[in-house]
XYZ file of C-alpha atoms in Angstrom:
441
model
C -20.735 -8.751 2.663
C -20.320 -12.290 4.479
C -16.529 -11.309 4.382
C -16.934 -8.650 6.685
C -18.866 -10.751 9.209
C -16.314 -13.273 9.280
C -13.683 -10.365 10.341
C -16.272 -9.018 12.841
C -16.383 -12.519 14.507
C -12.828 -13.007 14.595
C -12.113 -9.906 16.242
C -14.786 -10.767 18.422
C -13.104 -13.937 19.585
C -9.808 -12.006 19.941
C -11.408 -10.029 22.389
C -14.705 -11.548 24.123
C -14.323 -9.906 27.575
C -15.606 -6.267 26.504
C -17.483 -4.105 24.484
C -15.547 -3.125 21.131
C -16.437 0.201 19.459
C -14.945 1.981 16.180
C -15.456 5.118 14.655
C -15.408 5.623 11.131
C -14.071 8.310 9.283
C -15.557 11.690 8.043
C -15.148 14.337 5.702
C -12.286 16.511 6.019
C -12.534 20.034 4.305
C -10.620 20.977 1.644
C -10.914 24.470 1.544
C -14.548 26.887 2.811
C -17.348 24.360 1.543
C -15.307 21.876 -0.484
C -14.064 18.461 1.164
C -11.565 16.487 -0.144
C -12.711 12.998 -1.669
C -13.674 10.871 1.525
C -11.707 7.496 1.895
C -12.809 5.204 5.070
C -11.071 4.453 8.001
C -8.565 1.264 7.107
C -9.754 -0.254 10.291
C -13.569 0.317 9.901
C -13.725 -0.660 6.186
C -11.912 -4.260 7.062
C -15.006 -5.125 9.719
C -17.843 -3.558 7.645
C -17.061 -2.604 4.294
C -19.110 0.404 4.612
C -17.778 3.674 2.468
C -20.016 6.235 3.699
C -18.511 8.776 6.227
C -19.969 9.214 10.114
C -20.104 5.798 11.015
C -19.461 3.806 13.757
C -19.478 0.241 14.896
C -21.010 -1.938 17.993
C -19.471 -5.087 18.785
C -21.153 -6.697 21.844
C -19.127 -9.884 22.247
C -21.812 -11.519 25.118
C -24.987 -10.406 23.521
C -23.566 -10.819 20.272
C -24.689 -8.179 18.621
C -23.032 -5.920 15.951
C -24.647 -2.641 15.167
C -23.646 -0.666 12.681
C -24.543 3.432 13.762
C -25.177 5.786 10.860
C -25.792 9.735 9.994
C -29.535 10.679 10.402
C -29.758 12.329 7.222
C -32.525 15.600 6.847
C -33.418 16.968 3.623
C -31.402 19.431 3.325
C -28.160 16.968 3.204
C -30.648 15.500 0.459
C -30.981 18.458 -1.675
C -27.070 18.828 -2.185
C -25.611 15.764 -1.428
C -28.394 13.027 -3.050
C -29.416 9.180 -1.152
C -27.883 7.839 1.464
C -29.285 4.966 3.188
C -31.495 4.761 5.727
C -31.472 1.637 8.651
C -33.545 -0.365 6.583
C -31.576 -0.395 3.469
C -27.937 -0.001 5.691
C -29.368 -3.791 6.846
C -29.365 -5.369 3.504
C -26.465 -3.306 1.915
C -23.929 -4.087 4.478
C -24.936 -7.395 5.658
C -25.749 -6.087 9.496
C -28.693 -6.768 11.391
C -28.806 -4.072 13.662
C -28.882 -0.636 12.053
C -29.326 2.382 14.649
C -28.620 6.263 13.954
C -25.707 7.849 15.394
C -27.603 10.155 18.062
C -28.543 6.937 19.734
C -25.032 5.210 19.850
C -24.688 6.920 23.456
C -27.853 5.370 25.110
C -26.595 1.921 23.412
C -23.549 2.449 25.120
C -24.792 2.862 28.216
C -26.627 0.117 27.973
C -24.807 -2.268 26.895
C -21.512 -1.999 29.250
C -23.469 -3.588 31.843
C -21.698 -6.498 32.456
C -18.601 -5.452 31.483
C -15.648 -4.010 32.327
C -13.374 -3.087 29.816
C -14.217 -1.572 26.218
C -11.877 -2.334 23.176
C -12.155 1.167 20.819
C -9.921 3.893 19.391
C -8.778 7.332 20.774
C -11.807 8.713 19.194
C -14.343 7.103 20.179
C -12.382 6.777 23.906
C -12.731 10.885 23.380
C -16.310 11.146 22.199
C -17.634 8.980 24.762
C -15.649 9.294 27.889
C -19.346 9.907 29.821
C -21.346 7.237 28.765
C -18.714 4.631 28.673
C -17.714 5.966 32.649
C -17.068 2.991 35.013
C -15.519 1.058 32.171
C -11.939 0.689 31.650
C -11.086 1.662 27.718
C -8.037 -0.384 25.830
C -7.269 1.188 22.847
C -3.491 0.107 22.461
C -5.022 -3.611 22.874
C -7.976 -3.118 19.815
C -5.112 -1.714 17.391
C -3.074 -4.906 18.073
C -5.635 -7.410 17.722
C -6.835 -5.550 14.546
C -3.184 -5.493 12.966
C -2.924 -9.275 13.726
C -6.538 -10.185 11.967
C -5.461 -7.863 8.942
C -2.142 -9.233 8.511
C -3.160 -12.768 6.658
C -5.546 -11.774 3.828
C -8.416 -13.996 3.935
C -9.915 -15.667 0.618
C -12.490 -12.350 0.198
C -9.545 -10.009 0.396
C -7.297 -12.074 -1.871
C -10.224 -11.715 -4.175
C -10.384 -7.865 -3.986
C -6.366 -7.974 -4.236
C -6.195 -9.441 -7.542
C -8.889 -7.607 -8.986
C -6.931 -4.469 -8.103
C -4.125 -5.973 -9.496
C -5.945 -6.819 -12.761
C -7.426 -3.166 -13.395
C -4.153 -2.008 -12.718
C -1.722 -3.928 -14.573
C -3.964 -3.506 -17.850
C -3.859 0.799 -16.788
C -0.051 -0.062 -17.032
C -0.057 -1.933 -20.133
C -2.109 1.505 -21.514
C 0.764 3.722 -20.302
C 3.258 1.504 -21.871
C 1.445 1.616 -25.492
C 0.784 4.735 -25.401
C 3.479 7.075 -24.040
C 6.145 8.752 -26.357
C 8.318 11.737 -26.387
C 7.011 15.053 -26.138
C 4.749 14.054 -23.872
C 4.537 15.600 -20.330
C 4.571 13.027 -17.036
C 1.074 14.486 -15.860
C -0.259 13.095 -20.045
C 0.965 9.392 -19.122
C -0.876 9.663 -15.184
C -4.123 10.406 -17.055
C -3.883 7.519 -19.535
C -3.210 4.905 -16.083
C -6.117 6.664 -13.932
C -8.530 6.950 -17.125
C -7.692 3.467 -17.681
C -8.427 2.432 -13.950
C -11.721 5.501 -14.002
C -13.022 3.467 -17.463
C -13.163 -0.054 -15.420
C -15.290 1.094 -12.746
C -12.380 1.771 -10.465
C -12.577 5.502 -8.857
C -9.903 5.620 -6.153
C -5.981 4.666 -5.842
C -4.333 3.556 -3.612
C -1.762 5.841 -3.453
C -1.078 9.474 -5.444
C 0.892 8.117 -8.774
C 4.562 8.484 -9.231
C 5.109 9.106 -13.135
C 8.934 10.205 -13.624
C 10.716 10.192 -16.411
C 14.738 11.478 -16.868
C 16.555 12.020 -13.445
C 12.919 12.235 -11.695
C 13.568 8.688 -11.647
C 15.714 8.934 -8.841
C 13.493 10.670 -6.884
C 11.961 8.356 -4.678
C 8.708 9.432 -4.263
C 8.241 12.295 -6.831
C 4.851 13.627 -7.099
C 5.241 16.590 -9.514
C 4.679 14.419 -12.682
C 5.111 17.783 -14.632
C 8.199 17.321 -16.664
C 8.469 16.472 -20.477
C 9.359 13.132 -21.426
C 12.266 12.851 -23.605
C 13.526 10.899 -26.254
C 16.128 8.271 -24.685
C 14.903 8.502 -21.782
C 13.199 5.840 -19.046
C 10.157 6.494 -17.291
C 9.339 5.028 -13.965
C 5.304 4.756 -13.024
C 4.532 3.576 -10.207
C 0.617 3.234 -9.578
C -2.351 1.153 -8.042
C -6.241 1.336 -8.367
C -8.371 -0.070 -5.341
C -11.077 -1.547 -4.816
C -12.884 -1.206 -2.249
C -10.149 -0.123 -0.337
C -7.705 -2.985 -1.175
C -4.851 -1.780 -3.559
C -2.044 -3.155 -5.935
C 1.022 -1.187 -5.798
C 2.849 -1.695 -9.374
C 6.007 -0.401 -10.276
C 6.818 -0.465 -14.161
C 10.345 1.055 -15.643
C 10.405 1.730 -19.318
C 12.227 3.308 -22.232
C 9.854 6.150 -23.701
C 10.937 5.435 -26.834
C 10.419 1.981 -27.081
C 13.471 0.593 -26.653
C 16.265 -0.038 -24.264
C 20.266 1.702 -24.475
C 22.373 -0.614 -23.614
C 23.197 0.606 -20.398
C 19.873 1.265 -19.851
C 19.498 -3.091 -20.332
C 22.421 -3.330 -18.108
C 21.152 -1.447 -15.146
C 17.290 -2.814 -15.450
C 18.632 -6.238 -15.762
C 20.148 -6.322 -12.681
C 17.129 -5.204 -10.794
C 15.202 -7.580 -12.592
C 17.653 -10.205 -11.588
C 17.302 -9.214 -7.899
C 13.683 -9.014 -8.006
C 13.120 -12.226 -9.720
C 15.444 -14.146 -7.182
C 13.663 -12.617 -4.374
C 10.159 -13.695 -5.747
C 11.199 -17.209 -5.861
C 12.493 -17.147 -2.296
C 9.641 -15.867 -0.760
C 8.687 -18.825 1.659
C 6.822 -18.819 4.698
C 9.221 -19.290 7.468
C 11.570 -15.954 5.513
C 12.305 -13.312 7.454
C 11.642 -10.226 4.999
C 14.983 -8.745 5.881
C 16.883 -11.357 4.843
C 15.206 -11.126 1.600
C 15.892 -7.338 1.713
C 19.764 -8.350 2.215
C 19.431 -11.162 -0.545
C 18.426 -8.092 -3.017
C 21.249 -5.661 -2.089
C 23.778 -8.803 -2.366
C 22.207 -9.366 -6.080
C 22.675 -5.566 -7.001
C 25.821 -5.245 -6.042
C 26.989 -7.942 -7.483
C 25.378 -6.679 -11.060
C 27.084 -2.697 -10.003
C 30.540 -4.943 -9.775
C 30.169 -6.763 -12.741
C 29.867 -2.858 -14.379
C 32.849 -1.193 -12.587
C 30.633 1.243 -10.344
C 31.101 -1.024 -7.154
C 34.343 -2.913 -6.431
C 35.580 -5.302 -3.303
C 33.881 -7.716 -1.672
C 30.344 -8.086 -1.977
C 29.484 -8.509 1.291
C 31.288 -5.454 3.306
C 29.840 -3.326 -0.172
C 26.351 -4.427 1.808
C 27.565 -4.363 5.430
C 29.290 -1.182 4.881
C 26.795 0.825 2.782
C 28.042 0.963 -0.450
C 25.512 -0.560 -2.578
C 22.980 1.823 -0.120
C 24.573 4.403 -2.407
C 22.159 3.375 -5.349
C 19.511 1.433 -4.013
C 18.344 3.605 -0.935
C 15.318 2.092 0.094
C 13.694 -1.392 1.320
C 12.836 -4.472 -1.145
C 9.317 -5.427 0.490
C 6.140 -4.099 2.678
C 2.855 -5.248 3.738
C 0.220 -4.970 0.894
C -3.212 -4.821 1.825
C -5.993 -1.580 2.809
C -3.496 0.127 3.167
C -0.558 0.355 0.499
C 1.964 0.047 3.570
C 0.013 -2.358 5.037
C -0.037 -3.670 8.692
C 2.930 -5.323 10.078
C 1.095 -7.613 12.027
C 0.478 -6.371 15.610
C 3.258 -7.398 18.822
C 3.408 -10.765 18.435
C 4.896 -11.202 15.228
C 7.813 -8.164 15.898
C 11.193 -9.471 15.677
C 14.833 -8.081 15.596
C 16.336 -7.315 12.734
C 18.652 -10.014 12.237
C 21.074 -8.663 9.587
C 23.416 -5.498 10.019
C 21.686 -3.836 7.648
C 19.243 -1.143 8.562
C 15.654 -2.483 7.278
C 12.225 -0.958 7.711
C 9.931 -4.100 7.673
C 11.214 -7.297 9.419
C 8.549 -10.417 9.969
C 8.813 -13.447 9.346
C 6.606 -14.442 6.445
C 3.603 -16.654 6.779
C 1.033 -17.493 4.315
C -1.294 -15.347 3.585
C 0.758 -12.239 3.724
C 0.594 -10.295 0.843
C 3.771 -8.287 0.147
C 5.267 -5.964 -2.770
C 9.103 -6.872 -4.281
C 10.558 -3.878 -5.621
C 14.603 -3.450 -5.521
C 15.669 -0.502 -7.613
C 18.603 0.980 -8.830
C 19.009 4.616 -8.625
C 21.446 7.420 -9.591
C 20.761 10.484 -6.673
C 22.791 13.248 -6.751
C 21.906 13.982 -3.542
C 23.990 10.845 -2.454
C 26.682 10.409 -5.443
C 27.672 13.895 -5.346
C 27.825 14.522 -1.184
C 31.834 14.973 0.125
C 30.988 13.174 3.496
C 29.546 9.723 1.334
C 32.452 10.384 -1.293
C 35.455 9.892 1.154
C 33.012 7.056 3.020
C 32.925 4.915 -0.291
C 35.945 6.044 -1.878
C 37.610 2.643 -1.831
C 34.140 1.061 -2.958
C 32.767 2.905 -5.037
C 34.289 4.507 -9.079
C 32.375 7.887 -8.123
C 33.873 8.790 -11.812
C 31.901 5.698 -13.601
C 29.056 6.699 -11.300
C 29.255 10.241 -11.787
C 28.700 9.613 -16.007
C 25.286 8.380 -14.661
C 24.282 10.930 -13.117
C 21.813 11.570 -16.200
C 20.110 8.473 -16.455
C 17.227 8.572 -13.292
C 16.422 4.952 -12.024
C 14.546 1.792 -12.447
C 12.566 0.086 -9.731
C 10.125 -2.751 -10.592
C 7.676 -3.813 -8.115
C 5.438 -6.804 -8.180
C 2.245 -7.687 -5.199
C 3.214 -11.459 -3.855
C 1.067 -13.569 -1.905
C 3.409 -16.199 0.793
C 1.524 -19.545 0.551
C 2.589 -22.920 1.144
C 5.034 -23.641 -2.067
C 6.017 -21.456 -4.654
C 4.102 -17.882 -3.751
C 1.294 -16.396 -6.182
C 2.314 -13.384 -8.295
C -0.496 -10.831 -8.441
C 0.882 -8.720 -11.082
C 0.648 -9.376 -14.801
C 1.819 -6.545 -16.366
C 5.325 -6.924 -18.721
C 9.085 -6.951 -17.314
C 11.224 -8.986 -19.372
C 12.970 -6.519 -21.452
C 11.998 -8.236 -24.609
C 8.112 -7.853 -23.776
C 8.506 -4.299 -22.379
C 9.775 -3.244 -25.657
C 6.769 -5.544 -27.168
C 4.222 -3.739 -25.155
C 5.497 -0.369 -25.829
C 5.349 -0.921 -29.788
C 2.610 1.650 -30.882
């Protein structure tokens, strides 16, 4: 748990002049007596690394003390719901040295403001504990900042917990890849990936799975994963186990069959391409969106060199074009979260390109970030009159149209910016010779 102390003490150097107090998450119901399957506050789980719900945290910068508050548990919880640790064993589990119960956090508050005048915590416990922590001004806008700066550079620990999640959940991938064939349904290839990630000790994702096969492909974030797999057809899975609440988020594209059409090769090689290049560029000192730009450049490019896209490559990217099939951003923050932190106020910038882009930042090391460009055939977009007479100059809606059929292909990698060449996370197969390797049977 020494990992956890050292965020603790950073965050209490961040912010030495007042008390700092988080609340940890609880269970949510799912329907009369049944809760849904408890996941910890992002937050919380970074300065603790404690799962259990009802929680909360003491930081007491000038005494410096950190004391963890938990449920007082009776025996009835007992009965139906098994252990849960007491102070004494919360100590050694969690690597804290002051354990207290939660029906005695607002005495310690009151307390332990003496001296100060400002408290660092989060709208709930601001809420909770208006009356205890009177006379002392709360600053929750300032906690959330300093928190999103800390979380933005993994440390050593969490670069650990990162590649382990990458580990369980490339081999879960390689699984999928072996075993799916036609005739299957989408839902048959999720189970083999979370089995896969269940049989290794890791019980939670990251994220619900995206298994899509056909036109779901296209869909950017389907969730049905309810349709039959066909023969000649790609499916897209994108997945990620975590562990203790660190995730890899892995996108795979391949053909159920085994092997690759030829336009099938040509489409997925020109995401490759773009994903590839981007890797290798990713330098601290980058601005993300100018990788992001990079990408769309690449793809349309590769959607010239095909007929769907013609002009000049760079008003196909200024003016929107290429947006057409590849609707969404290359890159994101990786981390407890699978969109991760951005990294608090003061590393927000402008966007620097025309291009509209989600995450901008310049990279530093330590960041850990997913590349995924994708190619995608959406109805939705190809088919709408407004878009049509937009692109009509730029785009062979006829050549496009005849794709209409074939769904998409996104692959998605988890980098970590260093000094030099970055780290790649992910070892699961993308070449197209050793997708078609793995997915021999």
């Amino acid at each position: 748990m020494e990992p956890y102390l050292g965020h603790r003490k950073a965050l209490e150097r961040r912010l030495p002049d007042g008390l700092i107090l988080l609340s940890g998450g609880t269970m949510l119901t799912r329907n009369h007596d049944v809760d849904f399957v408890f996941r910890q506050k992002s937050h919380f789980l970074y300065l603790t690394g404690v799962e259990e719900p009802g929680c909360h945290l003491l930081i007491d910068p000038k005494r410096r003390r950190h004391t963890l508050f938990i449920p007082r548990i009776d025996n009835h919880h007992r009965v139906w719901l098994g252990h849960v640790p007491g102070p004494q064993e919360a100590r050694r589990l969690f690597g804290i040295d002051r354990v207290a119960y939660t029906d005695e956090l607002p005495a310690a508050l009151r307390r332990a403001k003496a001296g100060y005048r400002k408290t660092y915590l989060d709208a709930i416990s601001a809420s909770r504990h208006k009356q205890a922590l009177r006379g002392v001004a709360a600053a929750p806008a300032l906690l959330e900042d300093a928190l999103q700066e800390l979380r933005a550079c993994k440390t050593p620990g969490e670069l650990a917990l990162l590649k382990q999640s990458n580990a369980v959940s490339g081999q879960a991938h390689r699984e999928v890849m072996r075993s799916v064939r036609p005739g299957q349904y989408e839902f048959e290839a999720q189970a083999v990936f979370e089995a896969a990630c269940l049989r290794r000790g890791f019980r939670h994702l990251g994220y619900p799975s995206i298994v899509a096969t056909g036109t779901n492909g296209a869909v950017l974030h389907y969730h049905r994963n309810a349709a039959k797999i066909k023969d000649g057809d790609l499916l897209l899975i994108d997945a990620g186990a975590e562990l203790k609440g660190y995730t890899a988020d892995i996108t795979r594209t391949f053909p159920a069959n085994g092997r690759f059409t030829r336009r099938q090769r040509d489409i997925y090689s020109i995401v490759l391409a773009a994903q590839k290049s981007c890797i290798a560029r990713s330098r601290p000192g980058i601005v993300s969106a100018d990788l992001h730009l990079h990408s769309m450049t690449v793809i349309a490019e590769g959607l010239k060199d095909l007929g769907i896209l013609r002009g000049d490559t760079a008003g196909l990217v200024e003016g929107g074009a290429v947006r057409l099939f590849y609707p969404h951003g290359l890159t994101h923050m990786l981390g407890l979260d699978v969109h991760d932190v951005t990294g608090g106020r003061k590393r927000r910038m402008p966007n620097p390109t025309k291009v509209p882009v989600r995450f901008v930042a310049r990279l530093e090391p330590g960041f850990v970030i997913t590349m995924e460009p994708g190619i995608y055939f959406i109805g939705a977009l190809l088919q709408d009159p407004a878009l049509r007479r937009k692109h009509r100059a730029s785009v062979d809606f006829a050549k496009a149209d005849g794709f209409l059929d074939f769904g998409g292909v996104r692959i998605e990698d988890d980098i970590v910016i260093r000094p030099g060449a970055p780290l790649n996370l992910t070892d699961v197969p993308k070449e197209i010779a050793d997708v078609e390797e793995a997915c021999r049977r």
